[in-house]
Structure formats: structure tokens, C-alpha cells
PDB file of C-alpha atoms and ligand atoms in Angstrom:
ATOM      1  CA  UNK A  73     -54.340 -39.892 -50.986  1.00 94.00           C
ATOM      2  CA  UNK A  74     -56.155 -42.228 -48.870  1.00 96.00           C
ATOM      3  CA  UNK A  75     -57.887 -45.035 -50.640  1.00 98.00           C
ATOM      4  CA  UNK A  76     -60.640 -47.341 -49.506  1.00 98.00           C
ATOM      5  CA  UNK A  77     -61.192 -50.750 -51.063  1.00 98.00           C
ATOM      6  CA  UNK A  78     -64.873 -51.507 -51.606  1.00 98.00           C
ATOM      7  CA  UNK A  79     -66.548 -54.670 -52.945  1.00 98.00           C
ATOM      8  CA  UNK A  80     -69.509 -53.383 -54.944  1.00 98.00           C
ATOM      9  CA  UNK A  81     -70.770 -56.577 -56.445  1.00 98.00           C
ATOM     10  CA  UNK A  82     -70.273 -60.097 -55.153  1.00 98.00           C
ATOM     11  CA  UNK A  83     -70.966 -62.575 -57.988  1.00 97.00           C
ATOM     12  CA  UNK A  84     -71.294 -66.322 -58.027  1.00 96.00           C
ATOM     13  CA  UNK A  85     -70.741 -67.272 -61.663  1.00 93.00           C
ATOM     14  CA  UNK A  86     -71.945 -70.910 -62.602  1.00 91.00           C
ATOM     15  CA  UNK A  87     -69.085 -73.344 -62.245  1.00 87.00           C
ATOM     16  CA  UNK A  88     -66.434 -70.644 -61.186  1.00 88.00           C
ATOM     17  CA  UNK A  89     -65.092 -69.394 -57.994  1.00 88.00           C
ATOM     18  CA  UNK A  90     -67.076 -66.534 -56.225  1.00 95.00           C
ATOM     19  CA  UNK A  91     -65.693 -63.123 -57.245  1.00 97.00           C
ATOM     20  CA  UNK A  92     -66.022 -59.422 -56.086  1.00 98.00           C
ATOM     21  CA  UNK A  93     -66.157 -56.114 -57.863  1.00 98.00           C
ATOM     22  CA  UNK A  94     -63.153 -54.226 -56.576  1.00 98.00           C
ATOM     23  CA  UNK A  95     -63.819 -50.486 -56.516  1.00 98.00           C
ATOM     24  CA  UNK A  96     -61.530 -47.802 -55.199  1.00 98.00           C
ATOM     25  CA  UNK A  97     -62.795 -44.791 -53.307  1.00 98.00           C
ATOM     26  CA  UNK A  98     -60.008 -42.148 -53.320  1.00 98.00           C
ATOM     27  CA  UNK A  99     -60.136 -39.035 -50.994  1.00 97.00           C
ATOM     28  CA  UNK A 100     -58.478 -36.234 -52.925  1.00 96.00           C
ATOM     29  CA  UNK A 101     -58.276 -32.451 -52.363  1.00 92.00           C
ATOM     30  CA  UNK A 102     -60.798 -32.242 -55.109  1.00 89.00           C
ATOM     31  CA  UNK A 103     -63.570 -34.320 -53.427  1.00 94.00           C
ATOM     32  CA  UNK A 104     -64.176 -38.124 -53.620  1.00 98.00           C
ATOM     33  CA  UNK A 105     -63.215 -40.061 -56.699  1.00 98.00           C
ATOM     34  CA  UNK A 106     -64.382 -43.587 -57.572  1.00 98.00           C
ATOM     35  CA  UNK A 107     -62.441 -45.929 -59.711  1.00 98.00           C
ATOM     36  CA  UNK A 108     -65.221 -48.002 -61.271  1.00 98.00           C
ATOM     37  CA  UNK A 109     -68.596 -48.407 -59.494  1.00 98.00           C
ATOM     38  CA  UNK A 110     -69.660 -52.040 -59.469  1.00 98.00           C
ATOM     39  CA  UNK A 111     -73.368 -52.518 -59.621  1.00 98.00           C
ATOM     40  CA  UNK A 112     -75.671 -49.666 -58.699  1.00 98.00           C
ATOM     41  CA  UNK A 113     -78.929 -49.151 -56.968  1.00 98.00           C
ATOM     42  CA  UNK A 114     -80.900 -49.046 -60.094  1.00 98.00           C
ATOM     43  CA  UNK A 115     -79.434 -52.475 -61.243  1.00 98.00           C
ATOM     44  CA  UNK A 116     -80.474 -53.884 -57.898  1.00 98.00           C
ATOM     45  CA  UNK A 117     -84.027 -52.462 -58.219  1.00 98.00           C
ATOM     46  CA  UNK A 118     -84.346 -53.623 -61.762  1.00 97.00           C
ATOM     47  CA  UNK A 119     -82.008 -56.520 -62.747  1.00 97.00           C
ATOM     48  CA  UNK A 120     -83.289 -56.672 -66.228  1.00 96.00           C
ATOM     49  CA  UNK A 121     -81.048 -53.523 -66.768  1.00 96.00           C
ATOM     50  CA  UNK A 122     -78.072 -55.993 -66.744  1.00 96.00           C
ATOM     51  CA  UNK A 123     -79.302 -58.187 -69.653  1.00 94.00           C
ATOM     52  CA  UNK A 124     -79.309 -61.969 -69.854  1.00 94.00           C
ATOM     53  CA  UNK A 125     -75.619 -62.535 -68.844  1.00 93.00           C
ATOM     54  CA  UNK A 126     -76.782 -62.003 -65.259  1.00 95.00           C
ATOM     55  CA  UNK A 127     -78.074 -65.519 -65.192  1.00 95.00           C
ATOM     56  CA  UNK A 128     -74.518 -66.830 -65.641  1.00 94.00           C
ATOM     57  CA  UNK A 129     -72.580 -64.313 -63.492  1.00 95.00           C
ATOM     58  CA  UNK A 130     -75.318 -64.354 -60.815  1.00 97.00           C
ATOM     59  CA  UNK A 131     -74.680 -61.117 -59.022  1.00 98.00           C
ATOM     60  CA  UNK A 132     -75.802 -60.929 -55.377  1.00 98.00           C
ATOM     61  CA  UNK A 133     -77.313 -57.472 -56.152  1.00 97.00           C
ATOM     62  CA  UNK A 134     -77.133 -56.526 -52.359  1.00 98.00           C
ATOM     63  CA  UNK A 135     -78.067 -52.953 -51.584  1.00 98.00           C
ATOM     64  CA  UNK A 136     -75.500 -52.721 -48.792  1.00 98.00           C
ATOM     65  CA  UNK A 137     -72.791 -53.436 -51.378  1.00 98.00           C
ATOM     66  CA  UNK A 138     -73.727 -50.551 -53.635  1.00 98.00           C
ATOM     67  CA  UNK A 139     -70.958 -47.769 -53.715  1.00 98.00           C
ATOM     68  CA  UNK A 140     -73.532 -45.105 -52.802  1.00 98.00           C
ATOM     69  CA  UNK A 141     -74.585 -47.004 -49.598  1.00 98.00           C
ATOM     70  CA  UNK A 142     -70.870 -47.874 -48.676  1.00 98.00           C
ATOM     71  CA  UNK A 143     -69.856 -44.179 -49.130  1.00 98.00           C
ATOM     72  CA  UNK A 144     -72.690 -43.116 -46.801  1.00 98.00           C
ATOM     73  CA  UNK A 145     -71.710 -45.696 -44.182  1.00 98.00           C
ATOM     74  CA  UNK A 146     -68.142 -44.217 -44.212  1.00 98.00           C
ATOM     75  CA  UNK A 147     -69.625 -40.789 -43.266  1.00 98.00           C
ATOM     76  CA  UNK A 148     -69.547 -39.124 -46.712  1.00 98.00           C
ATOM     77  CA  UNK A 149     -72.326 -37.871 -48.860  1.00 98.00           C
ATOM     78  CA  UNK A 150     -73.055 -39.174 -52.510  1.00 97.00           C
ATOM     79  CA  UNK A 151     -72.611 -35.597 -53.680  1.00 97.00           C
ATOM     80  CA  UNK A 152     -69.025 -35.719 -52.347  1.00 97.00           C
ATOM     81  CA  UNK A 153     -68.221 -37.983 -55.449  1.00 98.00           C
ATOM     82  CA  UNK A 154     -67.116 -35.503 -58.183  1.00 97.00           C
ATOM     83  CA  UNK A 155     -65.430 -37.739 -60.496  1.00 98.00           C
ATOM     84  CA  UNK A 156     -65.581 -41.320 -61.558  1.00 98.00           C
ATOM     85  CA  UNK A 157     -62.834 -43.007 -63.522  1.00 98.00           C
ATOM     86  CA  UNK A 158     -63.980 -46.218 -65.245  1.00 98.00           C
ATOM     87  CA  UNK A 159     -61.830 -49.080 -66.637  1.00 98.00           C
ATOM     88  CA  UNK A 160     -64.496 -49.966 -69.115  1.00 98.00           C
ATOM     89  CA  UNK A 161     -68.115 -49.992 -69.794  1.00 98.00           C
ATOM     90  CA  UNK A 162     -69.223 -53.657 -68.903  1.00 98.00           C
ATOM     91  CA  UNK A 163     -72.319 -53.807 -66.671  1.00 97.00           C
ATOM     92  CA  UNK A 164     -70.471 -54.803 -63.522  1.00 97.00           C
ATOM     93  CA  UNK A 165     -68.145 -51.759 -63.664  1.00 98.00           C
ATOM     94  CA  UNK A 166     -70.418 -48.881 -64.501  1.00 98.00           C
ATOM     95  CA  UNK A 167     -73.827 -49.735 -63.083  1.00 98.00           C
ATOM     96  CA  UNK A 168     -73.349 -47.423 -60.227  1.00 98.00           C
ATOM     97  CA  UNK A 169     -72.659 -44.155 -62.250  1.00 98.00           C
ATOM     98  CA  UNK A 170     -76.417 -43.407 -62.149  1.00 98.00           C
ATOM     99  CA  UNK A 171     -76.176 -43.110 -58.290  1.00 98.00           C
ATOM    100  CA  UNK A 172     -73.885 -40.113 -58.749  1.00 98.00           C
ATOM    101  CA  UNK A 173     -75.696 -38.113 -61.450  1.00 97.00           C
ATOM    102  CA  UNK A 174     -73.530 -34.919 -60.962  1.00 96.00           C
ATOM    103  CA  UNK A 175     -70.062 -36.746 -61.152  1.00 98.00           C
ATOM    104  CA  UNK A 176     -67.989 -36.461 -64.252  1.00 98.00           C
ATOM    105  CA  UNK A 177     -67.413 -39.834 -65.879  1.00 98.00           C
ATOM    106  CA  UNK A 178     -63.908 -40.292 -67.140  1.00 98.00           C
ATOM    107  CA  UNK A 179     -63.075 -42.857 -69.723  1.00 98.00           C
ATOM    108  CA  UNK A 180     -61.118 -43.309 -72.856  1.00 98.00           C
ATOM    109  CA  UNK A 181     -62.351 -41.933 -76.270  1.00 98.00           C
ATOM    110  CA  UNK A 182     -62.062 -45.454 -77.611  1.00 98.00           C
ATOM    111  CA  UNK A 183     -64.350 -46.921 -74.847  1.00 98.00           C
ATOM    112  CA  UNK A 184     -66.880 -44.236 -75.491  1.00 98.00           C
ATOM    113  CA  UNK A 185     -66.869 -44.931 -79.191  1.00 98.00           C
ATOM    114  CA  UNK A 186     -67.199 -48.733 -78.717  1.00 98.00           C
ATOM    115  CA  UNK A 187     -69.917 -48.633 -75.909  1.00 98.00           C
ATOM    116  CA  UNK A 188     -71.900 -45.445 -76.640  1.00 98.00           C
ATOM    117  CA  UNK A 189     -71.270 -43.631 -79.886  1.00 97.00           C
ATOM    118  CA  UNK A 190     -70.606 -46.160 -82.544  1.00 97.00           C
ATOM    119  CA  UNK A 191     -70.928 -49.758 -81.106  1.00 97.00           C
ATOM    120  CA  UNK A 192     -70.519 -52.814 -83.414  1.00 97.00           C
ATOM    121  CA  UNK A 193     -73.267 -55.394 -83.381  1.00 96.00           C
ATOM    122  CA  UNK A 194     -71.262 -57.338 -80.789  1.00 95.00           C
ATOM    123  CA  UNK A 195     -70.718 -54.304 -78.639  1.00 97.00           C
ATOM    124  CA  UNK A 196     -74.381 -53.441 -78.852  1.00 96.00           C
ATOM    125  CA  UNK A 197     -75.168 -56.828 -77.381  1.00 94.00           C
ATOM    126  CA  UNK A 198     -72.505 -56.433 -74.726  1.00 95.00           C
ATOM    127  CA  UNK A 199     -73.189 -53.025 -73.219  1.00 97.00           C
ATOM    128  CA  UNK A 200     -76.431 -51.689 -71.712  1.00 97.00           C
ATOM    129  CA  UNK A 201     -77.410 -48.171 -72.601  1.00 97.00           C
ATOM    130  CA  UNK A 202     -79.918 -48.164 -69.651  1.00 97.00           C
ATOM    131  CA  UNK A 203     -76.860 -47.722 -67.427  1.00 98.00           C
ATOM    132  CA  UNK A 204     -76.113 -44.174 -68.947  1.00 98.00           C
ATOM    133  CA  UNK A 205     -79.722 -43.246 -69.908  1.00 97.00           C
ATOM    134  CA  UNK A 206     -79.556 -40.618 -67.128  1.00 97.00           C
ATOM    135  CA  UNK A 207     -77.319 -38.510 -69.314  1.00 97.00           C
ATOM    136  CA  UNK A 208     -73.974 -38.487 -67.349  1.00 98.00           C
ATOM    137  CA  UNK A 209     -71.327 -35.960 -68.021  1.00 97.00           C
ATOM    138  CA  UNK A 210     -68.707 -38.074 -69.931  1.00 98.00           C
ATOM    139  CA  UNK A 211     -65.097 -36.719 -70.117  1.00 98.00           C
ATOM    140  CA  UNK A 212     -63.116 -38.566 -72.661  1.00 97.00           C
ATOM    141  CA  UNK A 213     -59.333 -38.982 -72.675  1.00 97.00           C
ATOM    142  CA  UNK A 214     -56.950 -40.136 -75.279  1.00 95.00           C
ATOM    143  CA  UNK A 215     -53.960 -41.539 -73.234  1.00 92.00           C
ATOM    144  CA  UNK A 216     -50.741 -41.196 -75.416  1.00 86.00           C
ATOM    145  CA  UNK A 217     -47.452 -39.556 -75.235  1.00 76.00           C
ATOM    146  CA  UNK A 218     -46.971 -39.753 -71.525  1.00 80.00           C
ATOM    147  CA  UNK A 219     -45.125 -42.937 -70.279  1.00 88.00           C
ATOM    148  CA  UNK A 220     -45.808 -44.646 -66.905  1.00 92.00           C
ATOM    149  CA  UNK A 221     -43.943 -47.581 -65.562  1.00 91.00           C
ATOM    150  CA  UNK A 222     -43.087 -48.926 -69.113  1.00 88.00           C
ATOM    151  CA  UNK A 223     -46.584 -48.262 -70.537  1.00 90.00           C
ATOM    152  CA  UNK A 224     -46.384 -45.876 -73.453  1.00 86.00           C
ATOM    153  CA  UNK A 225     -49.989 -44.774 -73.586  1.00 92.00           C
ATOM    154  CA  UNK A 226     -50.710 -43.095 -70.260  1.00 93.00           C
ATOM    155  CA  UNK A 227     -52.263 -39.795 -69.149  1.00 94.00           C
ATOM    156  CA  UNK A 228     -52.143 -38.364 -65.674  1.00 94.00           C
ATOM    157  CA  UNK A 229     -55.700 -36.900 -64.879  1.00 95.00           C
ATOM    158  CA  UNK A 230     -54.534 -33.732 -63.296  1.00 94.00           C
ATOM    159  CA  UNK A 231     -57.873 -32.122 -63.904  1.00 94.00           C
ATOM    160  CA  UNK A 232     -59.020 -34.441 -61.127  1.00 96.00           C
ATOM    161  CA  UNK A 233     -55.912 -34.794 -58.950  1.00 95.00           C
ATOM    162  CA  UNK A 234     -52.186 -35.392 -59.289  1.00 94.00           C
ATOM    163  CA  UNK A 235     -51.581 -39.090 -58.754  1.00 96.00           C
ATOM    164  CA  UNK A 236     -54.395 -40.621 -60.863  1.00 97.00           C
ATOM    165  CA  UNK A 237     -53.148 -42.108 -64.132  1.00 97.00           C
ATOM    166  CA  UNK A 238     -55.089 -43.519 -66.905  1.00 97.00           C
ATOM    167  CA  UNK A 239     -53.207 -46.184 -68.835  1.00 96.00           C
ATOM    168  CA  UNK A 240     -54.671 -47.439 -72.106  1.00 96.00           C
ATOM    169  CA  UNK A 241     -54.771 -51.234 -72.327  1.00 96.00           C
ATOM    170  CA  UNK A 242     -57.355 -52.178 -75.012  1.00 97.00           C
ATOM    171  CA  UNK A 243     -58.315 -55.809 -75.530  1.00 97.00           C
ATOM    172  CA  UNK A 244     -60.976 -56.917 -73.127  1.00 97.00           C
ATOM    173  CA  UNK A 245     -62.990 -54.043 -74.658  1.00 98.00           C
ATOM    174  CA  UNK A 246     -62.149 -51.440 -77.428  1.00 97.00           C
ATOM    175  CA  UNK A 247     -60.965 -48.814 -74.880  1.00 98.00           C
ATOM    176  CA  UNK A 248     -60.233 -50.750 -71.783  1.00 98.00           C
ATOM    177  CA  UNK A 249     -57.919 -48.918 -69.377  1.00 98.00           C
ATOM    178  CA  UNK A 250     -56.042 -49.609 -66.197  1.00 98.00           C
ATOM    179  CA  UNK A 251     -55.823 -46.860 -63.557  1.00 98.00           C
ATOM    180  CA  UNK A 252     -52.859 -45.964 -61.340  1.00 97.00           C
ATOM    181  CA  UNK A 253     -53.544 -44.299 -58.041  1.00 98.00           C
ATOM    182  CA  UNK A 254     -51.036 -42.800 -55.625  1.00 97.00           C
ATOM    183  CA  UNK A 255     -52.056 -44.193 -52.261  1.00 97.00           C
ATOM    184  CA  UNK A 256     -49.260 -42.490 -50.373  1.00 94.00           C
ATOM    185  CA  UNK A 257     -47.329 -45.505 -49.014  1.00 94.00           C
ATOM    186  CA  UNK A 258     -47.675 -47.265 -52.464  1.00 96.00           C
ATOM    187  CA  UNK A 259     -49.080 -47.017 -55.916  1.00 97.00           C
ATOM    188  CA  UNK A 260     -52.118 -49.033 -56.924  1.00 98.00           C
ATOM    189  CA  UNK A 261     -52.569 -50.184 -60.423  1.00 98.00           C
ATOM    190  CA  UNK A 262     -56.159 -51.142 -60.842  1.00 98.00           C
ATOM    191  CA  UNK A 263     -56.140 -53.373 -63.969  1.00 98.00           C
ATOM    192  CA  UNK A 264     -59.910 -53.770 -64.234  1.00 98.00           C
ATOM    193  CA  UNK A 265     -60.536 -56.882 -66.347  1.00 98.00           C
ATOM    194  CA  UNK A 266     -57.088 -56.823 -68.038  1.00 98.00           C
ATOM    195  CA  UNK A 267     -56.519 -59.999 -65.893  1.00 97.00           C
ATOM    196  CA  UNK A 268     -58.745 -62.021 -63.723  1.00 96.00           C
ATOM    197  CA  UNK A 269     -56.553 -64.171 -61.408  1.00 96.00           C
ATOM    198  CA  UNK A 270     -53.254 -63.523 -59.767  1.00 96.00           C
ATOM    199  CA  UNK A 271     -51.821 -66.589 -61.382  1.00 97.00           C
ATOM    200  CA  UNK A 272     -51.998 -64.836 -64.751  1.00 96.00           C
ATOM    201  CA  UNK A 273     -49.437 -62.286 -63.657  1.00 96.00           C
ATOM    202  CA  UNK A 274     -47.331 -64.285 -61.009  1.00 95.00           C
ATOM    203  CA  UNK A 275     -47.037 -67.395 -63.189  1.00 91.00           C
ATOM    204  CA  UNK A 276     -47.271 -69.587 -60.087  1.00 92.00           C
ATOM    205  CA  UNK A 277     -50.825 -69.730 -58.622  1.00 92.00           C
ATOM    206  CA  UNK A 278     -52.860 -72.043 -60.795  1.00 93.00           C
ATOM    207  CA  UNK A 279     -55.514 -70.264 -62.697  1.00 93.00           C
ATOM    208  CA  UNK A 280     -58.870 -72.074 -62.465  1.00 91.00           C
ATOM    209  CA  UNK A 281     -60.105 -73.799 -65.661  1.00 91.00           C
ATOM    210  CA  UNK A 282     -63.278 -71.716 -65.606  1.00 90.00           C
ATOM    211  CA  UNK A 283     -61.326 -68.536 -65.647  1.00 89.00           C
ATOM    212  CA  UNK A 284     -59.029 -69.663 -68.474  1.00 92.00           C
ATOM    213  CA  UNK A 285     -62.148 -70.613 -70.435  1.00 91.00           C
ATOM    214  CA  UNK A 286     -63.999 -67.307 -69.737  1.00 89.00           C
ATOM    215  CA  UNK A 287     -61.386 -64.889 -70.295  1.00 92.00           C
ATOM    216  CA  UNK A 288     -61.064 -65.329 -74.178  1.00 93.00           C
ATOM    217  CA  UNK A 289     -64.887 -65.564 -74.508  1.00 91.00           C
ATOM    218  CA  UNK A 290     -65.199 -62.200 -72.991  1.00 92.00           C
ATOM    219  CA  UNK A 291     -62.286 -60.586 -74.894  1.00 94.00           C
ATOM    220  CA  UNK A 292     -63.058 -58.331 -77.720  1.00 93.00           C
ATOM    221  CA  UNK A 293     -59.564 -58.907 -79.085  1.00 95.00           C
ATOM    222  CA  UNK A 294     -57.951 -62.229 -77.828  1.00 96.00           C
ATOM    223  CA  UNK A 295     -54.433 -61.512 -79.090  1.00 96.00           C
ATOM    224  CA  UNK A 296     -54.355 -58.208 -77.456  1.00 96.00           C
ATOM    225  CA  UNK A 297     -55.477 -59.777 -74.163  1.00 96.00           C
ATOM    226  CA  UNK A 298     -52.751 -62.387 -74.406  1.00 96.00           C
ATOM    227  CA  UNK A 299     -50.212 -59.553 -75.117  1.00 96.00           C
ATOM    228  CA  UNK A 300     -51.577 -57.465 -72.126  1.00 96.00           C
ATOM    229  CA  UNK A 301     -51.135 -60.553 -69.826  1.00 96.00           C
ATOM    230  CA  UNK A 302     -47.476 -60.767 -70.948  1.00 96.00           C
ATOM    231  CA  UNK A 303     -46.854 -56.990 -70.314  1.00 95.00           C
ATOM    232  CA  UNK A 304     -48.650 -57.145 -66.900  1.00 96.00           C
ATOM    233  CA  UNK A 305     -46.639 -60.305 -65.921  1.00 97.00           C
ATOM    234  CA  UNK A 306     -43.446 -58.493 -66.849  1.00 95.00           C
ATOM    235  CA  UNK A 307     -44.257 -55.546 -64.724  1.00 95.00           C
ATOM    236  CA  UNK A 308     -45.153 -57.896 -61.803  1.00 97.00           C
ATOM    237  CA  UNK A 309     -41.821 -59.770 -62.288  1.00 95.00           C
ATOM    238  CA  UNK A 310     -39.937 -56.384 -61.992  1.00 94.00           C
ATOM    239  CA  UNK A 311     -41.060 -56.519 -58.343  1.00 94.00           C
ATOM    240  CA  UNK A 312     -41.325 -52.681 -57.923  1.00 94.00           C
ATOM    241  CA  UNK A 313     -41.631 -52.377 -54.150  1.00 94.00           C
ATOM    242  CA  UNK A 314     -44.033 -49.443 -54.143  1.00 95.00           C
ATOM    243  CA  UNK A 315     -46.479 -50.950 -56.630  1.00 97.00           C
ATOM    244  CA  UNK A 316     -49.561 -53.114 -55.888  1.00 98.00           C
ATOM    245  CA  UNK A 317     -51.305 -54.571 -58.949  1.00 97.00           C
ATOM    246  CA  UNK A 318     -55.051 -55.292 -58.579  1.00 97.00           C
ATOM    247  CA  UNK A 319     -57.870 -56.525 -60.830  1.00 98.00           C
ATOM    248  CA  UNK A 320     -61.527 -56.113 -60.408  1.00 98.00           C
ATOM    249  CA  UNK A 321     -62.634 -59.551 -59.679  1.00 98.00           C
ATOM    250  CA  UNK A 322     -60.253 -61.670 -57.632  1.00 97.00           C
ATOM    251  CA  UNK A 323     -61.345 -62.007 -54.062  1.00 97.00           C
ATOM    252  CA  UNK A 324     -57.866 -62.782 -52.643  1.00 96.00           C
ATOM    253  CA  UNK A 325     -56.212 -59.678 -54.324  1.00 97.00           C
ATOM    254  CA  UNK A 326     -59.104 -57.630 -52.858  1.00 98.00           C
ATOM    255  CA  UNK A 327     -58.706 -59.029 -49.291  1.00 98.00           C
ATOM    256  CA  UNK A 328     -54.967 -58.375 -49.404  1.00 97.00           C
ATOM    257  CA  UNK A 329     -55.431 -54.840 -50.673  1.00 98.00           C
ATOM    258  CA  UNK A 330     -58.026 -53.993 -48.061  1.00 97.00           C
ATOM    259  CA  UNK A 331     -55.976 -55.556 -45.148  1.00 97.00           C
ATOM    260  CA  UNK A 332     -52.882 -53.658 -46.154  1.00 96.00           C
ATOM    261  CA  UNK A 333     -54.530 -50.303 -47.036  1.00 93.00           C
TER     262      UNK A 333
HETATM  263 ZN1  LIG B 521     -65.821 -57.257 -65.021  1.00 86.17          ZN
END
């Protein structure tokens, strides 16, 4: 499947390096599929939708970065997006779902529970119901049973297309997931916010202090996030030649993925 790498949300967090929102646009036999959405046009028109954390993360909120606009620039229509698979429900990952009201929104059952159906007090503060107030068609999945590259809890989303795999990796949020995509010449593993910086998985590039400070603050379950780092680092060390590991926010990983697509 052909995959386009889109930055759908430049951010300039206070005291930290500038970051991107790395979104995948996948051309399948079953229409277009988005992996995450970044910020959407409604967030840009009404930034209060994002809550007070926007003053720390300082998103650019540029119309030309919205997935809907980038898709049209590539010559597609917004209606061509039939499915959106999200890593989790934080504002910088699902803001764009309202720009594709007919698309099915695929997520883990645990994430739907934590963000929409039965959020704890902490989750109520974290997630922004305005982003799903348009009544999207959620499709919930419980990845278990199937194995994928050493992960026990995975599920190939064959109802969308062969070669799209949801891998449960809770920790950052209750139902956070990584998403594997068969891009033909390689597999991509979009790890969302399971890690923020390449140094976390390669063990060599220094991780900026701001990133090391922020990651546990944003984690719902710090121990699980640390365990996830270890598992992802192990996968990276295996050096599987056909696998490229990505995360949502690192600008260098985004630039590398885009230039080698
Ligand atoms: Zn994020």
C-alpha cells in the first residue's frame, strides 16, 4: 500500500524542541485510511476545544497542515477517507476526525472506555469530548490472541485492509495502541506516543531533558510506559530490515520516513 507521511500539527512546546504530529495516509483497495489525524479544522477555528494544555504545547494550528487540506492537495476528496485508526484519544491525535464525519473511527475498546464511556476524573480532564461531539461511527477492537513481531496482543484489521495491524500498548493512555502498516517495500510501526524520541529506542541519541521530564507526567501508567520503552527498544535492537519504527512527534523520524517513502 502506498503511504504518505503528513505533518498535521507542528507544535512549539515551552522549553522543548519543536515537534510534529506524524500522520499516515494509506491508499488501500478500500479507499483512503488515516492513521491518527493530528489537529483538525474545527480545532483551528476554535482553539478552546483543545483545553488549557494548548498554552504549553503551543500548536501552530495552521489550516494548510490539517489532514483534510493536505488530502485535497494530493488530489483526493475528504469523502475518500473511509477509515481512521487512532493510536489514542489525546487532542493532538483525534482533532481531525470531525473533518471526516462519514469515516469509521477504529480504536481499542479500552481507549473508548477511558476517553468516552467511563473516564476517570483524570481522564475527564485529559480528553476533550468536543472532538467527538459530531457523533462519529466508532469501531472498537480488542487486540488479543494474534501475535505480531513479538507482541502478544495484536489484531489485523482485515475489515479495512490486509496489512493494517492494531497492536495494544497501553500505558500512555488506558487503551493506547501502535499501528503496523504494510507499505510494500517495508512495514511501518506507528508507535503514537509510546515513545517520543529516537534515543528512547536506539539507546544512543541523547534524549532531551524536557522530553524525559514530560513523558512520565503525561503517562497514565508510568511503569507500563517504562516497560513499553524496553519492549520497543528490544524490537529496535533486533534490526529487522523491513521494519521502520515511528512515533508521532519526533521531527527527525518524520523527515526520515518521508524522504524514504
Ligand atoms: Zn501526542
